[in-house]
Tab-separated table of C-alpha atoms in Angstrom:
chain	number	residue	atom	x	y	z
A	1	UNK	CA	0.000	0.000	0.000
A	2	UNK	CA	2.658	2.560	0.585
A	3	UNK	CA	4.257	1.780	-2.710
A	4	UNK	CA	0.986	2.945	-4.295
A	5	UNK	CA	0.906	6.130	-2.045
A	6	UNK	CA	4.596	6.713	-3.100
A	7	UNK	CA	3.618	6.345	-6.784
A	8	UNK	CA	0.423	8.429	-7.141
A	9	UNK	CA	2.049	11.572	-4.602
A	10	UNK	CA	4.999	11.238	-7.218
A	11	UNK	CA	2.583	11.581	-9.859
A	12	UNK	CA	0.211	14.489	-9.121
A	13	UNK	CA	3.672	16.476	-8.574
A	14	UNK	CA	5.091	15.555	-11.814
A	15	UNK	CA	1.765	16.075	-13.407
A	16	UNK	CA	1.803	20.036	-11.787
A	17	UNK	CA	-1.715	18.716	-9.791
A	18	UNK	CA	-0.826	19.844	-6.592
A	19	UNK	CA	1.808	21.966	-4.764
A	20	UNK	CA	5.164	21.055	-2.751
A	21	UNK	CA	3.082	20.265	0.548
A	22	UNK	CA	-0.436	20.517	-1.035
A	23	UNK	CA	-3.166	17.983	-1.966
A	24	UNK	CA	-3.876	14.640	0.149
A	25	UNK	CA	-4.945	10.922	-0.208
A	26	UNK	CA	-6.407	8.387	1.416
A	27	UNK	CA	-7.498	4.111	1.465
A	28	UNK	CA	-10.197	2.432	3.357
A	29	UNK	CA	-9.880	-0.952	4.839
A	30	UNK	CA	-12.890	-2.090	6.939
A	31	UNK	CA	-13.175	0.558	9.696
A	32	UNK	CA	-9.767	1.959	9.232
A	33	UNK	CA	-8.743	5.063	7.204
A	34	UNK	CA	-4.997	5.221	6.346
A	35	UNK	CA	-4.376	8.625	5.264
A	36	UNK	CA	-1.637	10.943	4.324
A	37	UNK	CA	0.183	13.055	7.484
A	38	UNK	CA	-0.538	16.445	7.915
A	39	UNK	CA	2.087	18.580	6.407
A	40	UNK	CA	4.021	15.775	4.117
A	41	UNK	CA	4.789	16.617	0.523
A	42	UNK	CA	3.340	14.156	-1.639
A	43	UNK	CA	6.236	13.290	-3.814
A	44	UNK	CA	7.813	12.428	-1.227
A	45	UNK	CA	6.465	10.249	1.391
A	46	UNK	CA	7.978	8.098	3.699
A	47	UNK	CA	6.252	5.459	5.692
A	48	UNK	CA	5.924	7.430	8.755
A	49	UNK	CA	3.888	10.206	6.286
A	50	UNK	CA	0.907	7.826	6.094
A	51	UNK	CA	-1.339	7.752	8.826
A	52	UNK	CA	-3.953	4.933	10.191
A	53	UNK	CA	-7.089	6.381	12.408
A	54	UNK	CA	-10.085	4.724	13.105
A	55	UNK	CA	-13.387	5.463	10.426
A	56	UNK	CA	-15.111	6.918	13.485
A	57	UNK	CA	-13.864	10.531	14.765
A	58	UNK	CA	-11.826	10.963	18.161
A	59	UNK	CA	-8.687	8.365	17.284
A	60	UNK	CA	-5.456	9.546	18.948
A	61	UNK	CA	-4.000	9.753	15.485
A	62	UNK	CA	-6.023	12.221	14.367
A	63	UNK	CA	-4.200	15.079	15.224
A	64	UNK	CA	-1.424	13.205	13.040
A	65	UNK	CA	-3.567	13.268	9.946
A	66	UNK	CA	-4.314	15.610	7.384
A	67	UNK	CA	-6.617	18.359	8.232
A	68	UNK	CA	-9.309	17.170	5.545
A	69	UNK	CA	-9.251	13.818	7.679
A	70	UNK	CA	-13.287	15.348	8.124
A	71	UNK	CA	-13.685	15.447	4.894
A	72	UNK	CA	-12.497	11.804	3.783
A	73	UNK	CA	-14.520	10.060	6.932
A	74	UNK	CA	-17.574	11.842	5.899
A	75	UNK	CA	-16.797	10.705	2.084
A	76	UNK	CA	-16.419	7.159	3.129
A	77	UNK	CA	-19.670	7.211	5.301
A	78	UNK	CA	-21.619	8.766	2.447
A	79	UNK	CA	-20.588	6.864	-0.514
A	80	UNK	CA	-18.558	2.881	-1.079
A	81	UNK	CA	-15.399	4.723	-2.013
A	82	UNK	CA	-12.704	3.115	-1.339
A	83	UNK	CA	-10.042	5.447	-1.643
A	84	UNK	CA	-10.104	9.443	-2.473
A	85	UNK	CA	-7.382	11.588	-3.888
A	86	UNK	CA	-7.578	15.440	-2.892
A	87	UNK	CA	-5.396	17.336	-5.602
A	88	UNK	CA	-5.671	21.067	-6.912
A	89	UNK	CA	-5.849	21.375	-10.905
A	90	UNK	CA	-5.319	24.939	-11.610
A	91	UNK	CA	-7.852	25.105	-14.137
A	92	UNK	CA	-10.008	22.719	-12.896
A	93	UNK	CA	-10.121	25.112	-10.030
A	94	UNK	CA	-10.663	28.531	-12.011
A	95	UNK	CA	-13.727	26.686	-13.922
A	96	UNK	CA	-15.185	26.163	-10.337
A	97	UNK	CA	-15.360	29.688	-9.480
A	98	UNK	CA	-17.587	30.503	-12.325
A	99	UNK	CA	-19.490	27.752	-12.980
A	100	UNK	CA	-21.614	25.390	-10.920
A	101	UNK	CA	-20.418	22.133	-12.626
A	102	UNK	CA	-18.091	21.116	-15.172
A	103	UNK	CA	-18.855	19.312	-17.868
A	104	UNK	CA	-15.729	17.514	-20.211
A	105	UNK	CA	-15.772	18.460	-24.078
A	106	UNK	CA	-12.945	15.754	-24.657
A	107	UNK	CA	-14.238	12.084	-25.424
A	108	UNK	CA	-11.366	10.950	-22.846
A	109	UNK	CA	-12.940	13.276	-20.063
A	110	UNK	CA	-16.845	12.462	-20.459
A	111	UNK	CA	-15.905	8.559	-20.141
A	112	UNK	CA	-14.507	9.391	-17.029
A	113	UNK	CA	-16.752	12.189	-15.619
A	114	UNK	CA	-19.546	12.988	-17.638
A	115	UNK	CA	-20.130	16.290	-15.128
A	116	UNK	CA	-17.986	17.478	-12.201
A	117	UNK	CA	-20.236	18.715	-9.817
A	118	UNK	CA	-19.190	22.211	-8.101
A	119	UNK	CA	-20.040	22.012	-3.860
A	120	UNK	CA	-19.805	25.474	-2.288
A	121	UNK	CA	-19.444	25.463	1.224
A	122	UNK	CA	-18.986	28.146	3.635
A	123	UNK	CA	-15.488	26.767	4.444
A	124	UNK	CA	-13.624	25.211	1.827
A	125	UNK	CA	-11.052	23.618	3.383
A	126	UNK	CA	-11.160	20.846	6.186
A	127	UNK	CA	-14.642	21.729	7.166
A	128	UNK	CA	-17.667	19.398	8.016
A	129	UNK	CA	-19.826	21.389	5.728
A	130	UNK	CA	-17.626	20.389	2.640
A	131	UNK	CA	-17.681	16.666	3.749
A	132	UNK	CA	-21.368	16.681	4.314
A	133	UNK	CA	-21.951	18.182	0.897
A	134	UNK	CA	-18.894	16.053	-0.832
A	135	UNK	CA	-20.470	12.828	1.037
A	136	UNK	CA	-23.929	13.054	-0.710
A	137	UNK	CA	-22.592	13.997	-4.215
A	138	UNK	CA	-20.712	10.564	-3.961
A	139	UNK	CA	-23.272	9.134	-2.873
A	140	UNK	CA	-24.831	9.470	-6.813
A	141	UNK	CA	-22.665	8.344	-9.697
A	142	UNK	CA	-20.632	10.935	-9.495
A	143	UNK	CA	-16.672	9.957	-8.946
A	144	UNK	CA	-15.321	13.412	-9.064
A	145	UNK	CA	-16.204	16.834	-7.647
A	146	UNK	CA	-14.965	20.403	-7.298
A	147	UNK	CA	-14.889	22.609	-3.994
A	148	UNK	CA	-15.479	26.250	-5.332
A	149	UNK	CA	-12.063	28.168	-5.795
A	150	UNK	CA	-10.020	24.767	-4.019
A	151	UNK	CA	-9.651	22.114	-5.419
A	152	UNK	CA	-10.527	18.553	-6.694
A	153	UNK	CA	-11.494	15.160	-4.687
A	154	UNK	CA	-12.008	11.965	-6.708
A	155	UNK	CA	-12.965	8.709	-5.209
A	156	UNK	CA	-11.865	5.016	-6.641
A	157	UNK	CA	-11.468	1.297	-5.857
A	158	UNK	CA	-7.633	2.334	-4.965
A	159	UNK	CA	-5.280	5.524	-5.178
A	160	UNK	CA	-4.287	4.453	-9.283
A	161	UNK	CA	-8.090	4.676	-10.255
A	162	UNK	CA	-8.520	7.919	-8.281
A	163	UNK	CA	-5.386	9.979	-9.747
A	164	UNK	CA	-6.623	8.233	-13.277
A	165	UNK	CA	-9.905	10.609	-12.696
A	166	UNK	CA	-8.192	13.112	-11.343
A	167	UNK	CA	-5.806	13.299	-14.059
A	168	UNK	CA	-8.411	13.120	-16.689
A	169	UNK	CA	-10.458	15.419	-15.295
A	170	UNK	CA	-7.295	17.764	-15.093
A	171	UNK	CA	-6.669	17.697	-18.499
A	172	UNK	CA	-11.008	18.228	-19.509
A	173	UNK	CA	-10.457	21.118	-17.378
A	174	UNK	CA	-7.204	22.515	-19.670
A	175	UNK	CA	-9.203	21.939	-22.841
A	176	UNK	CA	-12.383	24.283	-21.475
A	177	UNK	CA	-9.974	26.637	-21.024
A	178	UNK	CA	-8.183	26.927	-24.120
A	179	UNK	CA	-11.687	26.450	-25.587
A	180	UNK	CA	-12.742	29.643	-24.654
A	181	UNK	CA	-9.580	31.701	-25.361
A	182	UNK	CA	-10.228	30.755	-29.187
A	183	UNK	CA	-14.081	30.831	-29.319
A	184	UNK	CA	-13.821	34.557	-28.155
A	185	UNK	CA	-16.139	36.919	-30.600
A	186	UNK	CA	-13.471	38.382	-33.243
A	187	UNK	CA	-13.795	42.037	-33.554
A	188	UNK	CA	-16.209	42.991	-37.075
A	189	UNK	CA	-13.209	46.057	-37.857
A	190	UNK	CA	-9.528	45.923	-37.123
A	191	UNK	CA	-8.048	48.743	-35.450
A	192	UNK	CA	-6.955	52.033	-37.948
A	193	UNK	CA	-3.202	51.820	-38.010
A	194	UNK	CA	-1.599	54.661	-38.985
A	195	UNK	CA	0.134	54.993	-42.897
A	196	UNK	CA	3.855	53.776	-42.277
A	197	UNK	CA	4.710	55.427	-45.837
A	198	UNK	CA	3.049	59.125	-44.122
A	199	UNK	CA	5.729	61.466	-43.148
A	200	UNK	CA	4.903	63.552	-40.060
A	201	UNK	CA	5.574	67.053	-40.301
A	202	UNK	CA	8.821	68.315	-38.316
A	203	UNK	CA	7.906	72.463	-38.968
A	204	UNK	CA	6.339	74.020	-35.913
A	205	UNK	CA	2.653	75.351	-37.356
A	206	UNK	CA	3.191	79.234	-39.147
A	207	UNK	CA	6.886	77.949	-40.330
A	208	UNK	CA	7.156	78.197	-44.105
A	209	UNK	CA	4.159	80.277	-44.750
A	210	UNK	CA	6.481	83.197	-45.977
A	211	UNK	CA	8.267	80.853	-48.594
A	212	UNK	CA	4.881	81.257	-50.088
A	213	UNK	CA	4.441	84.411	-50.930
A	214	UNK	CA	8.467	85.608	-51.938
A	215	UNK	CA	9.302	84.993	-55.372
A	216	UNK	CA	10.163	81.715	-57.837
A	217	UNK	CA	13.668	82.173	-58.348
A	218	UNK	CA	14.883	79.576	-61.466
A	219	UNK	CA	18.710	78.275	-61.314
């Protein structure tokens, strides 16, 4: 199990998904929750970075564990997940902010997440409310989600199938994006430019008036 921890932190790094010491994971077994230590960096774990608390709230550990611990119990009580991946996808998260779901235009995205809800809690991170609301979304058919202006949490039979999703839903995210940059209305008129081949004047205004009026001479 920590191999696959090792892997998948090494791989939402590499992949620019999360931060140096952002971004979390966890695994169910039964009524235990081994889940990544508060603090650790993700690409590089060691086995005293992954933490095992009890499914029910008030282990000793729990101080131990990442502050979304709330969030993953209330995930596993809501839903048959059996592992979640917590990982922020810069674009993924700047979607979120202005729009309520997400919704892949790539074929690769919609067979992995037809629609990305967005949950917008009071608190986004480490807060009951955003496990509550993150609990019954997985409680659907929905394997991935957004918290507004945060980041991503993807559930899965094990860490691989989660950072699959995650990565997926990463890259859906990316193509919305540059979607929009090239679908933007292209002005009717271009703006004038002015004639490179037109010669400003260098005179001062009144300067050269008096050539004008004194006489032709011919050489």
């Amino acid at each position: 199990m920590l191999e696959e921890f090792k892997l998948v932190g090494k791989k939402l790094f590499e992949e620019g998904l999360i931060t140096s010491h952002g971004g979390n994971m966890s695994v169910r077994q039964g009524d235990k929750i081994f889940i990544t230590a508060h603090g650790s960096m993700l690409s590089e774990l060691k086995d005293e970075d992954i933490i095992e608390v009890s499914l029910a709230e008030g282990d000793p550990n729990d101080g131990k564990a990442s502050c979304e611990l709330v969030v993953h119990r209330a995930i596993y009580k809501g839903s048959k997940a059996q592992a979640i991946v917590h990982a922020h996808p810069a674009e993924a998260i700047a979607l979120s902010i202005q729009e309520d779901r997400i919704i892949p235009q790539d074929a690769e995205g919609r067979f992995y997440t037809r629609v990305v809800p967005v949950v917008k809690p009071k608190e986004a991170i480490a807060s009951a409310e955003a496990g509550r609301e993150l609990g019954t979304v997985f409680n659907s058919s929905y394997r991935a989600a957004m918290i507004r202006g945060h980041g991503s949490f993807v559930i899965g039979e094990n860490l691989l199938d989660a950072y699959k999703v995650t990565s997926a839903l990463a890259a859906s995210a990316k193509i919305i994006v540059a979607l929009k940059m090239i679908t933007r209305p292209i002005p009717q008129s271009a703006p004038r430019k002015e004639d490179p081949y037109k010669k400003r004047s260098v005179i001062p205004t009144g300067i050269g008036i008096m050539g004008r009026r004194m006489p032709y001479h011919k050489r």
